[in-house]
Amino acid sequence: MPAGTSAITARYRGDGCYLTATSAPIDQVVLKAITSISVTTSPDPSIAGFAVTLTATLTPPTATGLVSFSDDLGSSGSAPVVGGVATLSVTTLVVGVRSITASYAGGR
């Protein structure tokens, strides 16, 4: 069931002895799943001007949507989540120790 509120109704089709019956609807509230994210880089360490793959792994692996990657100097880009993983190859990281952040705004 997707996140949100859904009306649930029970129905009995009846048989040779009993008539059909339908319950009053009740509201079922479904909350979004809690998502966690971890980020890795490869290779680490890297060389300025060469490709570095940024990988974000989400739990649960059924998460969908986009992950945005950034370092302490600004945005590096975004990538779609496929099978719970988002990867982005960048060549724009500058020399020095960089703090890489992966952000997930949610999906579906």
mmCIF file of N, CA, C and O in Angstrom:
data_model
loop_
_atom_site.group_PDB
_atom_site.id
_atom_site.type_symbol
_atom_site.label_atom_id
_atom_site.label_comp_id
_atom_site.label_asym_id
_atom_site.label_seq_id
_atom_site.Cartn_x
_atom_site.Cartn_y
_atom_site.Cartn_z
ATOM 1 N N MET A 1 0.841 -1.159 0.000
ATOM 2 C CA MET A 1 0.000 0.000 0.000
ATOM 3 C C MET A 1 0.894 1.233 0.000
ATOM 4 O O MET A 1 1.839 1.309 0.763
ATOM 5 N N PRO A 2 0.617 2.210 -0.826
ATOM 6 C CA PRO A 2 1.422 3.436 -0.794
ATOM 7 C C PRO A 2 1.133 4.246 0.464
ATOM 8 O O PRO A 2 0.100 4.074 1.103
ATOM 9 N N ALA A 3 2.060 5.118 0.810
ATOM 10 C CA ALA A 3 1.865 5.976 1.980
ATOM 11 C C ALA A 3 0.643 6.855 1.776
ATOM 12 O O ALA A 3 0.345 7.285 0.668
ATOM 13 N N GLY A 4 -0.070 7.089 2.854
ATOM 14 C CA GLY A 4 -1.280 7.905 2.802
ATOM 15 C C GLY A 4 -2.396 7.239 3.581
ATOM 16 O O GLY A 4 -2.161 6.316 4.354
ATOM 17 N N THR A 5 -3.609 7.681 3.360
ATOM 18 C CA THR A 5 -4.770 7.119 4.040
ATOM 19 C C THR A 5 -5.642 6.404 3.023
ATOM 20 O O THR A 5 -5.945 6.947 1.966
ATOM 21 N N SER A 6 -6.006 5.166 3.354
ATOM 22 C CA SER A 6 -6.872 4.373 2.480
ATOM 23 C C SER A 6 -8.076 3.884 3.262
ATOM 24 O O SER A 6 -7.957 3.517 4.431
ATOM 25 N N ALA A 7 -9.240 3.868 2.610
ATOM 26 C CA ALA A 7 -10.447 3.330 3.234
ATOM 27 C C ALA A 7 -10.467 1.823 3.007
ATOM 28 O O ALA A 7 -10.298 1.353 1.885
ATOM 29 N N ILE A 8 -10.641 1.064 4.072
ATOM 30 C CA ILE A 8 -10.676 -0.403 4.006
ATOM 31 C C ILE A 8 -12.096 -0.855 4.333
ATOM 32 O O ILE A 8 -12.684 -0.419 5.325
ATOM 33 N N THR A 9 -12.627 -1.722 3.481
ATOM 34 C CA THR A 9 -13.978 -2.249 3.673
ATOM 35 C C THR A 9 -13.929 -3.771 3.569
ATOM 36 O O THR A 9 -13.255 -4.311 2.700
ATOM 37 N N ALA A 10 -14.652 -4.453 4.456
ATOM 38 C CA ALA A 10 -14.771 -5.910 4.385
ATOM 39 C C ALA A 10 -16.101 -6.253 3.720
ATOM 40 O O ALA A 10 -17.134 -5.638 4.009
ATOM 41 N N ARG A 11 -16.067 -7.238 2.801
ATOM 42 C CA ARG A 11 -17.297 -7.661 2.108
ATOM 43 C C ARG A 11 -17.420 -9.179 2.192
ATOM 44 O O ARG A 11 -16.460 -9.901 1.944
ATOM 45 N N TYR A 12 -18.633 -9.616 2.493
ATOM 46 C CA TYR A 12 -18.944 -11.043 2.494
ATOM 47 C C TYR A 12 -19.932 -11.280 1.368
ATOM 48 O O TYR A 12 -20.954 -10.595 1.270
ATOM 49 N N ARG A 13 -19.640 -12.223 0.480
ATOM 50 C CA ARG A 13 -20.476 -12.457 -0.700
ATOM 51 C C ARG A 13 -21.763 -13.225 -0.412
ATOM 52 O O ARG A 13 -22.638 -13.302 -1.257
ATOM 53 N N GLY A 14 -21.840 -13.796 0.749
ATOM 54 C CA GLY A 14 -23.031 -14.568 1.072
ATOM 55 C C GLY A 14 -22.933 -15.991 0.530
ATOM 56 O O GLY A 14 -22.034 -16.341 -0.213
ATOM 57 N N ASP A 15 -23.916 -16.804 0.939
ATOM 58 C CA ASP A 15 -23.994 -18.185 0.425
ATOM 59 C C ASP A 15 -25.457 -18.607 0.480
ATOM 60 O O ASP A 15 -26.343 -17.760 0.605
ATOM 61 N N GLY A 16 -25.706 -19.904 0.436
ATOM 62 C CA GLY A 16 -27.077 -20.398 0.423
ATOM 63 C C GLY A 16 -27.858 -20.083 1.686
ATOM 64 O O GLY A 16 -29.083 -20.042 1.670
ATOM 65 N N CYS A 17 -27.159 -19.843 2.784
ATOM 66 C CA CYS A 17 -27.828 -19.582 4.059
ATOM 67 C C CYS A 17 -27.743 -18.142 4.535
ATOM 68 O O CYS A 17 -28.567 -17.710 5.348
ATOM 69 N N TYR A 18 -26.743 -17.414 4.059
ATOM 70 C CA TYR A 18 -26.510 -16.065 4.585
ATOM 71 C C TYR A 18 -26.506 -15.037 3.462
ATOM 72 O O TYR A 18 -26.003 -15.285 2.363
ATOM 73 N N LEU A 19 -27.057 -13.869 3.775
ATOM 74 C CA LEU A 19 -27.068 -12.763 2.828
ATOM 75 C C LEU A 19 -25.676 -12.120 2.745
ATOM 76 O O LEU A 19 -24.833 -12.307 3.622
ATOM 77 N N THR A 20 -25.462 -11.337 1.714
ATOM 78 C CA THR A 20 -24.216 -10.583 1.598
ATOM 79 C C THR A 20 -24.162 -9.523 2.695
ATOM 80 O O THR A 20 -25.203 -9.091 3.221
ATOM 81 N N ALA A 21 -22.949 -9.112 3.031
ATOM 82 C CA ALA A 21 -22.774 -8.079 4.059
ATOM 83 C C ALA A 21 -21.537 -7.256 3.715
ATOM 84 O O ALA A 21 -20.569 -7.767 3.155
ATOM 85 N N THR A 22 -21.616 -5.969 4.052
ATOM 86 C CA THR A 22 -20.489 -5.056 3.843
ATOM 87 C C THR A 22 -20.290 -4.254 5.110
ATOM 88 O O THR A 22 -21.246 -3.707 5.673
ATOM 89 N N SER A 23 -19.051 -4.164 5.566
ATOM 90 C CA SER A 23 -18.752 -3.400 6.777
ATOM 91 C C SER A 23 -18.722 -1.916 6.467
ATOM 92 O O SER A 23 -18.615 -1.495 5.307
ATOM 93 N N ALA A 24 -18.762 -1.129 7.507
ATOM 94 C CA ALA A 24 -18.504 0.309 7.366
ATOM 95 C C ALA A 24 -17.006 0.462 7.079
ATOM 96 O O ALA A 24 -16.182 -0.314 7.568
ATOM 97 N N PRO A 25 -16.628 1.429 6.275
ATOM 98 C CA PRO A 25 -15.201 1.611 5.985
ATOM 99 C C PRO A 25 -14.446 2.149 7.193
ATOM 100 O O PRO A 25 -15.012 2.866 8.024
ATOM 101 N N ILE A 26 -13.195 1.763 7.288
ATOM 102 C CA ILE A 26 -12.295 2.339 8.287
ATOM 103 C C ILE A 26 -11.114 2.937 7.528
ATOM 104 O O ILE A 26 -10.791 2.506 6.415
ATOM 105 N N ASP A 27 -10.494 3.944 8.095
ATOM 106 C CA ASP A 27 -9.321 4.553 7.483
ATOM 107 C C ASP A 27 -8.064 3.869 7.994
ATOM 108 O O ASP A 27 -7.867 3.749 9.210
ATOM 109 N N GLN A 28 -7.234 3.411 7.070
ATOM 110 C CA GLN A 28 -5.936 2.833 7.404
ATOM 111 C C GLN A 28 -4.869 3.840 7.004
ATOM 112 O O GLN A 28 -4.777 4.227 5.835
ATOM 113 N N VAL A 29 -4.079 4.300 7.971
ATOM 114 C CA VAL A 29 -3.011 5.256 7.700
ATOM 115 C C VAL A 29 -1.716 4.469 7.497
ATOM 116 O O VAL A 29 -1.324 3.670 8.348
ATOM 117 N N VAL A 30 -1.066 4.688 6.359
ATOM 118 C CA VAL A 30 0.204 4.039 6.047
ATOM 119 C C VAL A 30 1.273 5.125 5.995
ATOM 120 O O VAL A 30 1.177 6.076 5.212
ATOM 121 N N LEU A 31 2.284 4.994 6.839
ATOM 122 C CA LEU A 31 3.365 5.971 6.895
ATOM 123 C C LEU A 31 4.487 5.581 5.945
ATOM 124 O O LEU A 31 4.646 4.407 5.606
ATOM 125 N N LYS A 32 5.277 6.551 5.527
ATOM 126 C CA LYS A 32 6.449 6.262 4.708
ATOM 127 C C LYS A 32 7.458 5.489 5.547
ATOM 128 O O LYS A 32 7.570 5.705 6.762
ATOM 129 N N ALA A 33 8.192 4.594 4.891
ATOM 130 C CA ALA A 33 9.215 3.813 5.575
ATOM 131 C C ALA A 33 10.388 4.711 5.955
ATOM 132 O O ALA A 33 10.697 5.675 5.253
ATOM 133 N N ILE A 34 11.017 4.404 7.056
ATOM 134 C CA ILE A 34 12.224 5.113 7.464
ATOM 135 C C ILE A 34 13.347 4.676 6.536
ATOM 136 O O ILE A 34 13.536 3.486 6.280
ATOM 137 N N THR A 35 14.082 5.627 6.015
ATOM 138 C CA THR A 35 15.152 5.346 5.073
ATOM 139 C C THR A 35 16.477 5.741 5.684
ATOM 140 O O THR A 35 16.599 6.804 6.293
ATOM 141 N N SER A 36 17.466 4.886 5.511
ATOM 142 C CA SER A 36 18.823 5.263 5.901
ATOM 143 C C SER A 36 19.685 5.246 4.647
ATOM 144 O O SER A 36 19.363 4.574 3.658
ATOM 145 N N ILE A 37 20.778 6.006 4.671
ATOM 146 C CA ILE A 37 21.639 6.133 3.508
ATOM 147 C C ILE A 37 23.091 6.145 3.961
ATOM 148 O O ILE A 37 23.415 6.716 5.006
ATOM 149 N N SER A 38 23.931 5.470 3.183
ATOM 150 C CA SER A 38 25.368 5.521 3.422
ATOM 151 C C SER A 38 26.048 5.851 2.104
ATOM 152 O O SER A 38 25.525 5.545 1.028
ATOM 153 N N VAL A 39 27.206 6.484 2.181
ATOM 154 C CA VAL A 39 27.909 6.899 0.964
ATOM 155 C C VAL A 39 29.357 6.402 1.002
ATOM 156 O O VAL A 39 29.984 6.378 2.063
ATOM 157 N N THR A 40 29.834 5.954 -0.157
ATOM 158 C CA THR A 40 31.230 5.549 -0.313
ATOM 159 C C THR A 40 31.779 6.174 -1.592
ATOM 160 O O THR A 40 31.021 6.602 -2.464
ATOM 161 N N THR A 41 33.112 6.214 -1.691
ATOM 162 C CA THR A 41 33.773 6.720 -2.893
ATOM 163 C C THR A 41 34.793 5.701 -3.366
ATOM 164 O O THR A 41 35.355 4.946 -2.570
ATOM 165 N N SER A 42 35.027 5.692 -4.681
ATOM 166 C CA SER A 42 36.023 4.783 -5.243
ATOM 167 C C SER A 42 36.616 5.414 -6.497
ATOM 168 O O SER A 42 35.854 5.865 -7.361
ATOM 169 N N PRO A 43 37.915 5.488 -6.602
ATOM 170 C CA PRO A 43 38.905 5.060 -5.613
ATOM 171 C C PRO A 43 39.014 6.078 -4.469
ATOM 172 O O PRO A 43 38.601 7.215 -4.590
ATOM 173 N N ASP A 44 39.596 5.631 -3.387
ATOM 174 C CA ASP A 44 39.838 6.496 -2.242
ATOM 175 C C ASP A 44 41.182 6.111 -1.649
ATOM 176 O O ASP A 44 41.309 5.004 -1.129
ATOM 177 N N PRO A 45 42.186 6.929 -1.785
ATOM 178 C CA PRO A 45 42.177 8.301 -2.280
ATOM 179 C C PRO A 45 42.082 8.354 -3.801
ATOM 180 O O PRO A 45 42.320 7.359 -4.492
ATOM 181 N N SER A 46 41.746 9.532 -4.291
ATOM 182 C CA SER A 46 41.627 9.745 -5.735
ATOM 183 C C SER A 46 42.650 10.786 -6.189
ATOM 184 O O SER A 46 43.310 11.417 -5.369
ATOM 185 N N ILE A 47 42.728 10.964 -7.515
ATOM 186 C CA ILE A 47 43.654 11.931 -8.100
ATOM 187 C C ILE A 47 42.839 13.023 -8.773
ATOM 188 O O ILE A 47 41.903 12.725 -9.531
ATOM 189 N N ALA A 48 43.187 14.284 -8.538
ATOM 190 C CA ALA A 48 42.459 15.418 -9.109
ATOM 191 C C ALA A 48 42.361 15.270 -10.622
ATOM 192 O O ALA A 48 43.327 14.929 -11.293
ATOM 193 N N GLY A 49 41.152 15.497 -11.152
ATOM 194 C CA GLY A 49 40.920 15.432 -12.589
ATOM 195 C C GLY A 49 40.542 14.051 -13.089
ATOM 196 O O GLY A 49 40.113 13.911 -14.229
ATOM 197 N N PHE A 50 40.703 13.016 -12.276
ATOM 198 C CA PHE A 50 40.323 11.661 -12.669
ATOM 199 C C PHE A 50 38.977 11.306 -12.057
ATOM 200 O O PHE A 50 38.576 11.853 -11.033
ATOM 201 N N ALA A 51 38.286 10.368 -12.665
ATOM 202 C CA ALA A 51 36.939 9.992 -12.229
ATOM 203 C C ALA A 51 36.934 9.361 -10.842
ATOM 204 O O ALA A 51 37.805 8.542 -10.516
ATOM 205 N N VAL A 52 35.963 9.775 -10.075
ATOM 206 C CA VAL A 52 35.678 9.185 -8.764
ATOM 207 C C VAL A 52 34.219 8.774 -8.797
ATOM 208 O O VAL A 52 33.349 9.542 -9.201
ATOM 209 N N THR A 53 33.921 7.544 -8.390
ATOM 210 C CA THR A 53 32.544 7.074 -8.335
ATOM 211 C C THR A 53 32.011 7.262 -6.923
ATOM 212 O O THR A 53 32.573 6.746 -5.961
ATOM 213 N N LEU A 54 30.926 8.039 -6.828
ATOM 214 C CA LEU A 54 30.230 8.248 -5.567
ATOM 215 C C LEU A 54 29.061 7.273 -5.535
ATOM 216 O O LEU A 54 28.277 7.206 -6.486
ATOM 217 N N THR A 55 28.950 6.493 -4.473
ATOM 218 C CA THR A 55 27.901 5.487 -4.365
ATOM 219 C C THR A 55 27.121 5.689 -3.077
ATOM 220 O O THR A 55 27.703 5.756 -1.999
ATOM 221 N N ALA A 56 25.805 5.794 -3.217
ATOM 222 C CA ALA A 56 24.915 5.875 -2.056
ATOM 223 C C ALA A 56 24.085 4.604 -2.009
ATOM 224 O O ALA A 56 23.507 4.198 -3.011
ATOM 225 N N THR A 57 24.054 3.970 -0.844
ATOM 226 C CA THR A 57 23.258 2.762 -0.646
ATOM 227 C C THR A 57 22.144 3.081 0.332
ATOM 228 O O THR A 57 22.405 3.587 1.425
ATOM 229 N N LEU A 58 20.903 2.790 -0.104
ATOM 230 C CA LEU A 58 19.734 3.108 0.714
ATOM 231 C C LEU A 58 19.118 1.848 1.303
ATOM 232 O O LEU A 58 19.147 0.781 0.702
ATOM 233 N N THR A 59 18.558 2.003 2.481
ATOM 234 C CA THR A 59 17.786 0.955 3.127
ATOM 235 C C THR A 59 16.435 1.552 3.462
ATOM 236 O O THR A 59 16.398 2.620 4.085
ATOM 237 N N PRO A 60 15.332 0.968 3.017
ATOM 238 C CA PRO A 60 15.215 -0.316 2.335
ATOM 239 C C PRO A 60 15.652 -0.206 0.869
ATOM 240 O O PRO A 60 15.594 0.880 0.279
ATOM 241 N N PRO A 61 16.076 -1.346 0.287
ATOM 242 C CA PRO A 61 16.553 -1.331 -1.094
ATOM 243 C C PRO A 61 15.456 -1.089 -2.126
ATOM 244 O O PRO A 61 15.744 -0.943 -3.303
ATOM 245 N N THR A 62 14.207 -1.008 -1.693
ATOM 246 C CA THR A 62 13.096 -0.730 -2.612
ATOM 247 C C THR A 62 12.865 0.770 -2.783
ATOM 248 O O THR A 62 11.957 1.168 -3.502
ATOM 249 N N ALA A 63 13.689 1.603 -2.122
ATOM 250 C CA ALA A 63 13.560 3.053 -2.239
ATOM 251 C C ALA A 63 13.731 3.471 -3.700
ATOM 252 O O ALA A 63 14.488 2.858 -4.449
ATOM 253 N N THR A 64 12.996 4.500 -4.106
ATOM 254 C CA THR A 64 13.082 5.028 -5.464
ATOM 255 C C THR A 64 13.294 6.533 -5.391
ATOM 256 O O THR A 64 13.112 7.139 -4.347
ATOM 257 N N GLY A 65 13.666 7.133 -6.497
ATOM 258 C CA GLY A 65 13.833 8.584 -6.540
ATOM 259 C C GLY A 65 15.242 8.961 -6.911
ATOM 260 O O GLY A 65 15.936 8.230 -7.621
ATOM 261 N N LEU A 66 15.685 10.103 -6.411
ATOM 262 C CA LEU A 66 17.014 10.628 -6.717
ATOM 263 C C LEU A 66 17.826 10.844 -5.451
ATOM 264 O O LEU A 66 17.278 11.185 -4.405
ATOM 265 N N VAL A 67 19.137 10.669 -5.591
ATOM 266 C CA VAL A 67 20.075 11.017 -4.531
ATOM 267 C C VAL A 67 20.918 12.175 -5.041
ATOM 268 O O VAL A 67 21.408 12.140 -6.171
ATOM 269 N N SER A 68 21.073 13.200 -4.220
ATOM 270 C CA SER A 68 21.932 14.335 -4.552
ATOM 271 C C SER A 68 23.246 14.182 -3.802
ATOM 272 O O SER A 68 23.251 13.899 -2.601
ATOM 273 N N PHE A 69 24.339 14.360 -4.519
ATOM 274 C CA PHE A 69 25.673 14.274 -3.929
ATOM 275 C C PHE A 69 26.275 15.667 -3.866
ATOM 276 O O PHE A 69 26.096 16.474 -4.783
ATOM 277 N N SER A 70 27.005 15.946 -2.800
ATOM 278 C CA SER A 70 27.719 17.210 -2.703
ATOM 279 C C SER A 70 28.978 17.001 -1.872
ATOM 280 O O SER A 70 29.091 16.025 -1.136
ATOM 281 N N ASP A 71 29.908 17.920 -2.054
ATOM 282 C CA ASP A 71 31.064 17.930 -1.170
ATOM 283 C C ASP A 71 31.040 19.247 -0.409
ATOM 284 O O ASP A 71 30.111 20.042 -0.559
ATOM 285 N N ASP A 72 32.055 19.491 0.400
ATOM 286 C CA ASP A 72 32.046 20.695 1.229
ATOM 287 C C ASP A 72 32.206 21.979 0.423
ATOM 288 O O ASP A 72 32.092 23.068 0.966
ATOM 289 N N LEU A 73 32.413 21.871 -0.911
ATOM 290 C CA LEU A 73 32.509 23.061 -1.764
ATOM 291 C C LEU A 73 31.263 23.283 -2.606
ATOM 292 O O LEU A 73 31.159 24.282 -3.301
ATOM 293 N N GLY A 74 30.310 22.345 -2.598
ATOM 294 C CA GLY A 74 29.082 22.526 -3.370
ATOM 295 C C GLY A 74 28.557 21.243 -3.961
ATOM 296 O O GLY A 74 29.058 20.145 -3.685
ATOM 297 N N SER A 75 27.564 21.392 -4.825
ATOM 298 C CA SER A 75 26.883 20.251 -5.432
ATOM 299 C C SER A 75 27.771 19.536 -6.442
ATOM 300 O O SER A 75 28.498 20.164 -7.209
ATOM 301 N N SER A 76 27.682 18.213 -6.441
ATOM 302 C CA SER A 76 28.402 17.401 -7.422
ATOM 303 C C SER A 76 27.463 16.819 -8.458
ATOM 304 O O SER A 76 27.892 16.346 -9.493
ATOM 305 N N GLY A 77 26.148 16.784 -8.154
ATOM 306 C CA GLY A 77 25.161 16.253 -9.081
ATOM 307 C C GLY A 77 24.222 15.291 -8.391
ATOM 308 O O GLY A 77 24.251 15.123 -7.180
ATOM 309 N N SER A 78 23.372 14.643 -9.190
ATOM 310 C CA SER A 78 22.416 13.690 -8.640
ATOM 311 C C SER A 78 22.340 12.470 -9.538
ATOM 312 O O SER A 78 22.757 12.507 -10.696
ATOM 313 N N ALA A 79 21.793 11.392 -8.984
ATOM 314 C CA ALA A 79 21.675 10.134 -9.713
ATOM 315 C C ALA A 79 20.423 9.407 -9.256
ATOM 316 O O ALA A 79 20.014 9.516 -8.090
ATOM 317 N N PRO A 80 19.789 8.635 -10.169
ATOM 318 C CA PRO A 80 18.598 7.876 -9.789
ATOM 319 C C PRO A 80 18.955 6.673 -8.914
ATOM 320 O O PRO A 80 20.049 6.115 -9.026
ATOM 321 N N VAL A 81 18.022 6.301 -8.074
ATOM 322 C CA VAL A 81 18.180 5.113 -7.234
ATOM 323 C C VAL A 81 17.686 3.911 -8.025
ATOM 324 O O VAL A 81 16.554 3.889 -8.504
ATOM 325 N N VAL A 82 18.540 2.911 -8.176
ATOM 326 C CA VAL A 82 18.191 1.669 -8.870
ATOM 327 C C VAL A 82 18.577 0.518 -7.955
ATOM 328 O O VAL A 82 19.755 0.363 -7.615
ATOM 329 N N GLY A 83 17.593 -0.262 -7.549
ATOM 330 C CA GLY A 83 17.879 -1.382 -6.649
ATOM 331 C C GLY A 83 18.456 -0.944 -5.321
ATOM 332 O O GLY A 83 19.251 -1.658 -4.717
ATOM 333 N N GLY A 84 18.088 0.250 -4.874
ATOM 334 C CA GLY A 84 18.565 0.745 -3.589
ATOM 335 C C GLY A 84 19.925 1.410 -3.647
ATOM 336 O O GLY A 84 20.475 1.772 -2.613
ATOM 337 N N VAL A 85 20.481 1.588 -4.859
ATOM 338 C CA VAL A 85 21.819 2.169 -5.004
ATOM 339 C C VAL A 85 21.786 3.288 -6.034
ATOM 340 O O VAL A 85 21.150 3.164 -7.083
ATOM 341 N N ALA A 86 22.474 4.381 -5.743
ATOM 342 C CA ALA A 86 22.647 5.483 -6.690
ATOM 343 C C ALA A 86 24.144 5.703 -6.865
ATOM 344 O O ALA A 86 24.883 5.743 -5.876
ATOM 345 N N THR A 87 24.602 5.820 -8.109
ATOM 346 C CA THR A 87 26.021 6.059 -8.359
ATOM 347 C C THR A 87 26.188 7.252 -9.284
ATOM 348 O O THR A 87 25.386 7.476 -10.187
ATOM 349 N N LEU A 88 27.238 8.005 -9.032
ATOM 350 C CA LEU A 88 27.556 9.174 -9.841
ATOM 351 C C LEU A 88 29.065 9.235 -10.012
ATOM 352 O O LEU A 88 29.814 9.146 -9.032
ATOM 353 N N SER A 89 29.517 9.370 -11.253
ATOM 354 C CA SER A 89 30.939 9.511 -11.540
ATOM 355 C C SER A 89 31.238 10.986 -11.742
ATOM 356 O O SER A 89 30.565 11.666 -12.521
ATOM 357 N N VAL A 90 32.239 11.495 -11.016
ATOM 358 C CA VAL A 90 32.609 12.909 -11.118
ATOM 359 C C VAL A 90 34.110 13.035 -11.343
ATOM 360 O O VAL A 90 34.889 12.180 -10.926
ATOM 361 N N THR A 91 34.494 14.115 -12.006
ATOM 362 C CA THR A 91 35.916 14.427 -12.198
ATOM 363 C C THR A 91 36.232 15.820 -11.657
ATOM 364 O O THR A 91 37.294 16.352 -11.925
ATOM 365 N N THR A 92 35.307 16.379 -10.895
ATOM 366 C CA THR A 92 35.413 17.775 -10.472
ATOM 367 C C THR A 92 35.883 17.973 -9.033
ATOM 368 O O THR A 92 35.941 19.105 -8.565
ATOM 369 N N LEU A 93 36.200 16.886 -8.337
ATOM 370 C CA LEU A 93 36.667 17.065 -6.962
ATOM 371 C C LEU A 93 38.036 17.730 -6.984
ATOM 372 O O LEU A 93 38.891 17.398 -7.805
ATOM 373 N N VAL A 94 38.237 18.677 -6.072
ATOM 374 C CA VAL A 94 39.499 19.396 -6.026
ATOM 375 C C VAL A 94 40.420 18.797 -4.974
ATOM 376 O O VAL A 94 39.982 18.056 -4.091
ATOM 377 N N VAL A 95 41.695 19.137 -5.084
ATOM 378 C CA VAL A 95 42.706 18.599 -4.177
ATOM 379 C C VAL A 95 42.365 18.950 -2.732
ATOM 380 O O VAL A 95 41.931 20.056 -2.428
ATOM 381 N N GLY A 96 42.553 18.002 -1.857
ATOM 382 C CA GLY A 96 42.311 18.194 -0.432
ATOM 383 C C GLY A 96 41.364 17.134 0.087
ATOM 384 O O GLY A 96 40.859 16.305 -0.651
ATOM 385 N N VAL A 97 41.161 17.162 1.376
ATOM 386 C CA VAL A 97 40.226 16.236 2.009
ATOM 387 C C VAL A 97 38.825 16.797 1.793
ATOM 388 O O VAL A 97 38.538 17.936 2.169
ATOM 389 N N ARG A 98 37.953 16.035 1.160
ATOM 390 C CA ARG A 98 36.588 16.468 0.859
ATOM 391 C C ARG A 98 35.610 15.671 1.712
ATOM 392 O O ARG A 98 35.775 14.461 1.889
ATOM 393 N N SER A 99 34.588 16.325 2.202
ATOM 394 C CA SER A 99 33.500 15.652 2.920
ATOM 395 C C SER A 99 32.375 15.456 1.916
ATOM 396 O O SER A 99 31.760 16.432 1.461
ATOM 397 N N ILE A 100 32.089 14.195 1.545
ATOM 398 C CA ILE A 100 31.056 13.873 0.578
ATOM 399 C C ILE A 100 29.762 13.582 1.331
ATOM 400 O O ILE A 100 29.739 12.810 2.293
ATOM 401 N N THR A 101 28.658 14.194 0.861
ATOM 402 C CA THR A 101 27.344 14.004 1.463
ATOM 403 C C THR A 101 26.387 13.491 0.400
ATOM 404 O O THR A 101 26.398 13.975 -0.732
ATOM 405 N N ALA A 102 25.573 12.514 0.756
ATOM 406 C CA ALA A 102 24.499 12.021 -0.117
ATOM 407 C C ALA A 102 23.178 12.333 0.571
ATOM 408 O O ALA A 102 23.004 12.029 1.762
ATOM 409 N N SER A 103 22.261 12.965 -0.161
ATOM 410 C CA SER A 103 20.954 13.338 0.384
ATOM 411 C C SER A 103 19.851 12.686 -0.411
ATOM 412 O O SER A 103 19.872 12.701 -1.644
ATOM 413 N N TYR A 104 18.865 12.144 0.296
ATOM 414 C CA TYR A 104 17.721 11.476 -0.336
ATOM 415 C C TYR A 104 16.456 12.162 0.149
ATOM 416 O O TYR A 104 16.201 12.226 1.352
ATOM 417 N N ALA A 105 15.671 12.693 -0.781
ATOM 418 C CA ALA A 105 14.450 13.420 -0.422
ATOM 419 C C ALA A 105 13.230 12.523 -0.376
ATOM 420 O O ALA A 105 12.135 12.992 -0.085
ATOM 421 N N GLY A 106 13.379 11.268 -0.681
ATOM 422 C CA GLY A 106 12.247 10.346 -0.681
ATOM 423 C C GLY A 106 11.741 10.112 -2.085
ATOM 424 O O GLY A 106 12.103 10.803 -3.028
ATOM 425 N N GLY A 107 10.956 9.102 -2.236
ATOM 426 C CA GLY A 107 10.410 8.743 -3.538
ATOM 427 C C GLY A 107 8.967 8.319 -3.415
ATOM 428 O O GLY A 107 8.376 8.368 -2.337
ATOM 429 N N ARG A 108 8.440 7.863 -4.529
ATOM 430 C CA ARG A 108 7.042 7.415 -4.648
ATOM 431 C C ARG A 108 6.140 8.353 -3.943
ATOM 432 O O ARG A 108 5.526 8.240 -3.017
#
